[in-house]
JSON list of C-alpha atoms in Angstrom, two decimals:
[
{"chain": "P", "resi": 1, "resn": "MET", "atom": "CA", "xyz": [-50.48, -109.01, -64.92]},
{"chain": "P", "resi": 2, "resn": "PRO", "atom": "CA", "xyz": [-50.96, -109.97, -68.45]},
{"chain": "P", "resi": 3, "resn": "ALA", "atom": "CA", "xyz": [-50.20, -113.75, -69.03]},
{"chain": "P", "resi": 4, "resn": "GLU", "atom": "CA", "xyz": [-46.70, -115.34, -69.61]},
{"chain": "P", "resi": 5, "resn": "LEU", "atom": "CA", "xyz": [-45.67, -114.71, -72.44]},
{"chain": "P", "resi": 6, "resn": "ILE", "atom": "CA", "xyz": [-43.53, -117.88, -72.54]},
{"chain": "P", "resi": 7, "resn": "ARG", "atom": "CA", "xyz": [-44.33, -120.88, -70.00]},
{"chain": "P", "resi": 8, "resn": "TYR", "atom": "CA", "xyz": [-42.18, -123.72, -69.10]},
{"chain": "P", "resi": 9, "resn": "ASP", "atom": "CA", "xyz": [-43.92, -127.04, -68.38]},
{"chain": "P", "resi": 10, "resn": "GLN", "atom": "CA", "xyz": [-42.40, -130.26, -67.34]},
{"chain": "P", "resi": 11, "resn": "GLY", "atom": "CA", "xyz": [-38.75, -129.58, -69.25]},
{"chain": "P", "resi": 12, "resn": "ARG", "atom": "CA", "xyz": [-40.94, -127.78, -72.24]},
{"chain": "P", "resi": 13, "resn": "VAL", "atom": "CA", "xyz": [-41.11, -124.52, -73.58]},
{"chain": "P", "resi": 14, "resn": "SER", "atom": "CA", "xyz": [-43.96, -123.25, -75.14]},
{"chain": "P", "resi": 15, "resn": "MET", "atom": "CA", "xyz": [-44.95, -119.73, -76.40]},
{"chain": "P", "resi": 16, "resn": "HIS", "atom": "CA", "xyz": [-48.22, -117.78, -75.76]},
{"chain": "P", "resi": 17, "resn": "PRO", "atom": "CA", "xyz": [-50.18, -117.29, -79.07]},
{"chain": "P", "resi": 18, "resn": "ALA", "atom": "CA", "xyz": [-49.51, -113.49, -79.21]},
{"chain": "P", "resi": 19, "resn": "VAL", "atom": "CA", "xyz": [-46.16, -114.32, -79.59]},
{"chain": "P", "resi": 20, "resn": "GLY", "atom": "CA", "xyz": [-46.72, -115.87, -82.70]},
{"chain": "P", "resi": 21, "resn": "ASN", "atom": "CA", "xyz": [-49.48, -113.52, -83.64]},
{"chain": "P", "resi": 22, "resn": "ILE", "atom": "CA", "xyz": [-46.42, -110.47, -83.09]},
{"chain": "P", "resi": 23, "resn": "ALA", "atom": "CA", "xyz": [-44.01, -112.75, -85.52]},
{"chain": "P", "resi": 24, "resn": "THR", "atom": "CA", "xyz": [-46.55, -113.22, -88.10]},
{"chain": "P", "resi": 25, "resn": "ALA", "atom": "CA", "xyz": [-47.42, -109.10, -87.95]},
{"chain": "P", "resi": 26, "resn": "LEU", "atom": "CA", "xyz": [-43.54, -109.01, -88.44]},
{"chain": "P", "resi": 27, "resn": "SER", "atom": "CA", "xyz": [-43.75, -111.13, -91.72]},
{"chain": "P", "resi": 28, "resn": "PRO", "atom": "CA", "xyz": [-41.75, -108.18, -93.25]},
{"chain": "P", "resi": 29, "resn": "LEU", "atom": "CA", "xyz": [-38.66, -109.26, -91.22]},
{"chain": "P", "resi": 30, "resn": "ALA", "atom": "CA", "xyz": [-39.08, -112.68, -93.11]},
{"chain": "P", "resi": 31, "resn": "THR", "atom": "CA", "xyz": [-37.06, -114.88, -91.53]},
{"chain": "P", "resi": 32, "resn": "ALA", "atom": "CA", "xyz": [-36.19, -112.77, -88.61]},
{"chain": "P", "resi": 33, "resn": "ALA", "atom": "CA", "xyz": [-39.76, -112.57, -87.40]},
{"chain": "P", "resi": 34, "resn": "ASN", "atom": "CA", "xyz": [-40.09, -115.50, -84.66]},
{"chain": "P", "resi": 35, "resn": "ILE", "atom": "CA", "xyz": [-36.74, -114.48, -83.84]},
{"chain": "P", "resi": 36, "resn": "VAL", "atom": "CA", "xyz": [-37.28, -110.65, -82.82]},
{"chain": "P", "resi": 37, "resn": "SER", "atom": "CA", "xyz": [-40.89, -112.19, -81.46]},
{"chain": "P", "resi": 38, "resn": "GLN", "atom": "CA", "xyz": [-39.21, -114.70, -79.36]},
{"chain": "P", "resi": 39, "resn": "ILE", "atom": "CA", "xyz": [-36.43, -112.10, -77.86]},
{"chain": "P", "resi": 40, "resn": "GLY", "atom": "CA", "xyz": [-39.13, -109.52, -76.98]},
{"chain": "P", "resi": 41, "resn": "ALA", "atom": "CA", "xyz": [-41.28, -111.68, -75.28]},
{"chain": "P", "resi": 42, "resn": "CYS", "atom": "CA", "xyz": [-37.66, -112.56, -73.43]},
{"chain": "P", "resi": 43, "resn": "ILE", "atom": "CA", "xyz": [-37.22, -109.28, -72.74]},
{"chain": "P", "resi": 44, "resn": "VAL", "atom": "CA", "xyz": [-40.98, -108.92, -71.30]},
{"chain": "P", "resi": 45, "resn": "GLU", "atom": "CA", "xyz": [-40.26, -111.71, -68.74]},
{"chain": "P", "resi": 46, "resn": "ILE", "atom": "CA", "xyz": [-37.34, -110.14, -67.94]},
{"chain": "P", "resi": 47, "resn": "ASN", "atom": "CA", "xyz": [-38.27, -107.31, -67.04]},
{"chain": "P", "resi": 48, "resn": "ARG", "atom": "CA", "xyz": [-41.44, -108.92, -65.05]},
{"chain": "P", "resi": 49, "resn": "PHE", "atom": "CA", "xyz": [-39.73, -111.35, -62.87]},
{"chain": "P", "resi": 50, "resn": "ARG", "atom": "CA", "xyz": [-37.60, -107.84, -62.24]},
{"chain": "P", "resi": 51, "resn": "LEU", "atom": "CA", "xyz": [-40.86, -106.43, -61.16]},
{"chain": "P", "resi": 52, "resn": "GLU", "atom": "CA", "xyz": [-42.02, -109.52, -59.34]},
{"chain": "P", "resi": 53, "resn": "ALA", "atom": "CA", "xyz": [-38.68, -109.75, -57.20]},
{"chain": "P", "resi": 54, "resn": "ARG", "atom": "CA", "xyz": [-38.95, -106.44, -56.39]},
{"chain": "P", "resi": 55, "resn": "TYR", "atom": "CA", "xyz": [-42.04, -107.27, -55.07]},
{"chain": "P", "resi": 56, "resn": "LEU", "atom": "CA", "xyz": [-41.07, -110.48, -52.97]},
{"chain": "P", "resi": 57, "resn": "ALA", "atom": "CA", "xyz": [-37.74, -108.72, -51.57]},
{"chain": "P", "resi": 58, "resn": "GLY", "atom": "CA", "xyz": [-40.60, -105.93, -49.79]},
{"chain": "P", "resi": 59, "resn": "GLN", "atom": "CA", "xyz": [-43.20, -108.73, -49.44]},
{"chain": "P", "resi": 60, "resn": "ARG", "atom": "CA", "xyz": [-40.47, -110.90, -47.60]},
{"chain": "P", "resi": 61, "resn": "GLU", "atom": "CA", "xyz": [-39.51, -107.50, -45.58]},
{"chain": "P", "resi": 62, "resn": "VAL", "atom": "CA", "xyz": [-42.79, -107.33, -44.49]},
{"chain": "P", "resi": 63, "resn": "SER", "atom": "CA", "xyz": [-43.41, -110.50, -43.40]},
{"chain": "P", "resi": 64, "resn": "LEU", "atom": "CA", "xyz": [-39.92, -110.73, -41.34]},
{"chain": "P", "resi": 65, "resn": "GLU", "atom": "CA", "xyz": [-41.37, -107.75, -39.38]},
{"chain": "P", "resi": 66, "resn": "ILE", "atom": "CA", "xyz": [-44.53, -109.68, -38.90]},
{"chain": "P", "resi": 67, "resn": "VAL", "atom": "CA", "xyz": [-42.42, -112.48, -37.34]},
{"chain": "P", "resi": 68, "resn": "LYS", "atom": "CA", "xyz": [-40.09, -110.57, -35.46]},
{"chain": "P", "resi": 69, "resn": "ASN", "atom": "CA", "xyz": [-43.69, -108.98, -33.54]},
{"chain": "P", "resi": 70, "resn": "ARG", "atom": "CA", "xyz": [-45.08, -112.24, -33.27]},
{"chain": "P", "resi": 71, "resn": "GLN", "atom": "CA", "xyz": [-42.07, -113.39, -31.49]},
{"chain": "P", "resi": 72, "resn": "ARG", "atom": "CA", "xyz": [-42.05, -110.38, -29.50]},
{"chain": "P", "resi": 73, "resn": "ALA", "atom": "CA", "xyz": [-45.22, -110.87, -28.34]},
{"chain": "P", "resi": 74, "resn": "ILE", "atom": "CA", "xyz": [-44.94, -114.42, -27.79]},
{"chain": "P", "resi": 75, "resn": "VAL", "atom": "CA", "xyz": [-41.74, -113.50, -25.58]},
{"chain": "P", "resi": 76, "resn": "GLN", "atom": "CA", "xyz": [-43.13, -111.16, -23.49]},
{"chain": "P", "resi": 77, "resn": "LEU", "atom": "CA", "xyz": [-45.89, -113.56, -22.48]},
{"chain": "P", "resi": 78, "resn": "PHE", "atom": "CA", "xyz": [-43.38, -116.21, -22.09]},
{"chain": "P", "resi": 79, "resn": "ASP", "atom": "CA", "xyz": [-41.92, -113.94, -19.44]},
{"chain": "P", "resi": 80, "resn": "ALA", "atom": "CA", "xyz": [-44.90, -112.92, -17.86]},
{"chain": "P", "resi": 81, "resn": "GLU", "atom": "CA", "xyz": [-46.55, -116.05, -17.25]},
{"chain": "P", "resi": 82, "resn": "LYS", "atom": "CA", "xyz": [-43.50, -117.83, -16.18]},
{"chain": "P", "resi": 83, "resn": "ARG", "atom": "CA", "xyz": [-42.92, -114.79, -13.36]},
{"chain": "P", "resi": 84, "resn": "ALA", "atom": "CA", "xyz": [-46.77, -115.30, -12.23]},
{"chain": "P", "resi": 85, "resn": "SER", "atom": "CA", "xyz": [-46.20, -119.13, -12.70]},
{"chain": "P", "resi": 86, "resn": "MET", "atom": "CA", "xyz": [-43.30, -118.44, -9.77]},
{"chain": "P", "resi": 87, "resn": "GLN", "atom": "CA", "xyz": [-45.58, -117.00, -7.51]},
{"chain": "P", "resi": 88, "resn": "THR", "atom": "CA", "xyz": [-48.63, -119.77, -7.97]},
{"chain": "P", "resi": 89, "resn": "HIS", "atom": "CA", "xyz": [-49.16, -123.13, -5.85]},
{"chain": "P", "resi": 90, "resn": "VAL", "atom": "CA", "xyz": [-51.02, -126.01, -6.99]},
{"chain": "P", "resi": 91, "resn": "ASP", "atom": "CA", "xyz": [-51.42, -129.40, -5.23]},
{"chain": "P", "resi": 92, "resn": "ARG", "atom": "CA", "xyz": [-51.10, -133.03, -6.13]},
{"chain": "P", "resi": 93, "resn": "ARG", "atom": "CA", "xyz": [-54.75, -133.51, -7.07]},
{"chain": "P", "resi": 94, "resn": "GLY", "atom": "CA", "xyz": [-55.54, -130.37, -8.95]},
{"chain": "P", "resi": 95, "resn": "LEU", "atom": "CA", "xyz": [-51.77, -131.44, -10.66]},
{"chain": "P", "resi": 96, "resn": "MET", "atom": "CA", "xyz": [-53.27, -135.10, -11.01]},
{"chain": "P", "resi": 97, "resn": "ALA", "atom": "CA", "xyz": [-56.64, -133.60, -12.65]},
{"chain": "P", "resi": 98, "resn": "GLY", "atom": "CA", "xyz": [-55.02, -131.17, -15.01]},
{"chain": "P", "resi": 99, "resn": "TYR", "atom": "CA", "xyz": [-52.72, -134.09, -16.26]},
{"chain": "P", "resi": 100, "resn": "HIS", "atom": "CA", "xyz": [-55.75, -136.04, -17.04]},
{"chain": "P", "resi": 101, "resn": "GLN", "atom": "CA", "xyz": [-57.97, -133.70, -18.32]},
{"chain": "P", "resi": 102, "resn": "MET", "atom": "CA", "xyz": [-55.14, -132.63, -21.09]},
{"chain": "P", "resi": 103, "resn": "ILE", "atom": "CA", "xyz": [-55.11, -136.56, -21.91]},
{"chain": "P", "resi": 104, "resn": "SER", "atom": "CA", "xyz": [-58.36, -136.74, -22.02]},
{"chain": "P", "resi": 105, "resn": "ASN", "atom": "CA", "xyz": [-58.68, -133.16, -24.74]},
{"chain": "P", "resi": 106, "resn": "SER", "atom": "CA", "xyz": [-55.81, -134.55, -26.65]},
{"chain": "P", "resi": 107, "resn": "CYS", "atom": "CA", "xyz": [-58.25, -137.55, -27.71]},
{"chain": "P", "resi": 108, "resn": "ASP", "atom": "CA", "xyz": [-61.25, -135.64, -28.00]},
{"chain": "P", "resi": 109, "resn": "MET", "atom": "CA", "xyz": [-62.53, -135.77, -31.47]},
{"chain": "P", "resi": 110, "resn": "ARG", "atom": "CA", "xyz": [-65.49, -133.60, -30.58]},
{"chain": "P", "resi": 111, "resn": "VAL", "atom": "CA", "xyz": [-62.44, -130.61, -29.58]},
{"chain": "P", "resi": 112, "resn": "SER", "atom": "CA", "xyz": [-60.79, -128.57, -32.03]},
{"chain": "P", "resi": 113, "resn": "GLU", "atom": "CA", "xyz": [-57.11, -129.76, -33.95]},
{"chain": "P", "resi": 114, "resn": "GLU", "atom": "CA", "xyz": [-55.74, -126.56, -32.09]},
{"chain": "P", "resi": 115, "resn": "GLN", "atom": "CA", "xyz": [-57.37, -127.83, -28.07]},
{"chain": "P", "resi": 116, "resn": "ARG", "atom": "CA", "xyz": [-56.04, -130.98, -28.95]},
{"chain": "P", "resi": 117, "resn": "THR", "atom": "CA", "xyz": [-52.53, -129.99, -30.14]},
{"chain": "P", "resi": 118, "resn": "LEU", "atom": "CA", "xyz": [-52.62, -127.53, -27.19]},
{"chain": "P", "resi": 119, "resn": "ALA", "atom": "CA", "xyz": [-53.28, -130.66, -24.26]},
{"chain": "P", "resi": 120, "resn": "MET", "atom": "CA", "xyz": [-50.64, -132.65, -26.69]},
{"chain": "P", "resi": 121, "resn": "THR", "atom": "CA", "xyz": [-47.57, -130.36, -25.65]},
{"chain": "P", "resi": 122, "resn": "ILE", "atom": "CA", "xyz": [-49.28, -129.59, -22.06]},
{"chain": "P", "resi": 123, "resn": "ILE", "atom": "CA", "xyz": [-49.37, -133.47, -21.14]},
{"chain": "P", "resi": 124, "resn": "PRO", "atom": "CA", "xyz": [-45.10, -133.87, -20.79]},
{"chain": "P", "resi": 125, "resn": "VAL", "atom": "CA", "xyz": [-45.00, -130.57, -18.80]},
{"chain": "P", "resi": 126, "resn": "LEU", "atom": "CA", "xyz": [-47.26, -131.85, -16.36]},
{"chain": "P", "resi": 127, "resn": "SER", "atom": "CA", "xyz": [-46.27, -135.11, -16.17]},
{"chain": "P", "resi": 128, "resn": "SER", "atom": "CA", "xyz": [-42.34, -134.33, -15.54]},
{"chain": "P", "resi": 129, "resn": "GLN", "atom": "CA", "xyz": [-43.13, -132.82, -12.76]},
{"chain": "P", "resi": 130, "resn": "ILE", "atom": "CA", "xyz": [-45.71, -135.27, -11.63]},
{"chain": "P", "resi": 131, "resn": "VAL", "atom": "CA", "xyz": [-42.63, -137.66, -11.77]},
{"chain": "P", "resi": 132, "resn": "GLN", "atom": "CA", "xyz": [-40.33, -134.96, -9.81]},
{"chain": "P", "resi": 133, "resn": "ASP", "atom": "CA", "xyz": [-43.41, -134.91, -7.06]},
{"chain": "P", "resi": 134, "resn": "ARG", "atom": "CA", "xyz": [-43.73, -138.55, -6.67]},
{"chain": "P", "resi": 135, "resn": "ALA", "atom": "CA", "xyz": [-40.11, -139.37, -6.54]},
{"chain": "P", "resi": 136, "resn": "THR", "atom": "CA", "xyz": [-39.62, -136.47, -3.86]},
{"chain": "P", "resi": 137, "resn": "ALA", "atom": "CA", "xyz": [-42.86, -137.01, -2.60]},
{"chain": "P", "resi": 138, "resn": "GLY", "atom": "CA", "xyz": [-42.52, -133.12, -0.77]},
{"chain": "P", "resi": 139, "resn": "ASP", "atom": "CA", "xyz": [-45.28, -130.50, 0.07]},
{"chain": "P", "resi": 140, "resn": "ASN", "atom": "CA", "xyz": [-48.76, -130.37, -0.45]},
{"chain": "P", "resi": 141, "resn": "LEU", "atom": "CA", "xyz": [-48.14, -126.84, -2.72]},
{"chain": "P", "resi": 142, "resn": "ILE", "atom": "CA", "xyz": [-45.51, -126.97, -5.61]},
{"chain": "P", "resi": 143, "resn": "ARG", "atom": "CA", "xyz": [-44.86, -123.75, -7.38]},
{"chain": "P", "resi": 144, "resn": "LEU", "atom": "CA", "xyz": [-46.39, -123.66, -10.70]},
{"chain": "P", "resi": 145, "resn": "CYS", "atom": "CA", "xyz": [-42.94, -122.75, -11.96]},
{"chain": "P", "resi": 146, "resn": "ASP", "atom": "CA", "xyz": [-41.37, -125.82, -10.90]},
{"chain": "P", "resi": 147, "resn": "SER", "atom": "CA", "xyz": [-44.37, -127.79, -12.16]},
{"chain": "P", "resi": 148, "resn": "LEU", "atom": "CA", "xyz": [-43.83, -126.38, -15.85]},
{"chain": "P", "resi": 149, "resn": "ALA", "atom": "CA", "xyz": [-41.05, -127.64, -17.78]},
{"chain": "P", "resi": 150, "resn": "LEU", "atom": "CA", "xyz": [-40.73, -125.65, -19.89]},
{"chain": "P", "resi": 151, "resn": "GLY", "atom": "CA", "xyz": [-37.16, -126.96, -21.45]},
{"chain": "P", "resi": 152, "resn": "GLN", "atom": "CA", "xyz": [-37.65, -126.73, -25.29]},
{"chain": "P", "resi": 153, "resn": "ALA", "atom": "CA", "xyz": [-39.65, -123.39, -24.76]},
{"chain": "P", "resi": 154, "resn": "GLU", "atom": "CA", "xyz": [-37.11, -121.83, -22.85]},
{"chain": "P", "resi": 155, "resn": "ILE", "atom": "CA", "xyz": [-34.48, -122.47, -25.60]},
{"chain": "P", "resi": 156, "resn": "GLU", "atom": "CA", "xyz": [-37.04, -121.08, -28.11]},
{"chain": "P", "resi": 157, "resn": "VAL", "atom": "CA", "xyz": [-37.96, -117.85, -25.95]},
{"chain": "P", "resi": 158, "resn": "ALA", "atom": "CA", "xyz": [-34.12, -117.40, -25.32]},
{"chain": "P", "resi": 159, "resn": "ALA", "atom": "CA", "xyz": [-32.97, -117.59, -28.98]},
{"chain": "P", "resi": 160, "resn": "TRP", "atom": "CA", "xyz": [-35.58, -115.72, -30.11]},
{"chain": "P", "resi": 161, "resn": "ARG", "atom": "CA", "xyz": [-34.41, -113.25, -27.30]},
{"chain": "P", "resi": 162, "resn": "ALA", "atom": "CA", "xyz": [-31.43, -112.53, -28.55]},
{"chain": "P", "resi": 163, "resn": "LEU", "atom": "CA", "xyz": [-32.20, -111.92, -32.00]},
{"chain": "P", "resi": 164, "resn": "ASP", "atom": "CA", "xyz": [-33.95, -108.96, -30.81]},
{"chain": "P", "resi": 165, "resn": "ARG", "atom": "CA", "xyz": [-31.12, -107.45, -29.31]}
]
């Protein structure tokens, strides 16, 4: 795409040298040469904006579809894993070991940033179950679904699910 003919930078408008060259070529128009060349530059830029707006609108639609597809996939995976968690049991020792491992991973600079972020997200999920388990002092086996305090994640998934209908 050719360079911008009209630049706007920090409140100041400037013209590309091509505009001045066209004004010189239009010298038979005398004082109107600058006016005509600058109006021509405006028309070129208006057309460019129109094309760019169409392109961006198309890109927006593509981007929205990508986001919607990703959300659907996340909702499906979340639902499948939640169903699986309802059939899975963990013991207190496993819960505590997992909790301590997540704390360790969240502080370990040798692991990736993504892994640390995931560990920090899982810590409150596990800690809420540990607190609940200690309070009730129930069975040695805890349903995994019950231990995964999914609160805000469940709310987000429900909202995405509603958007997809």
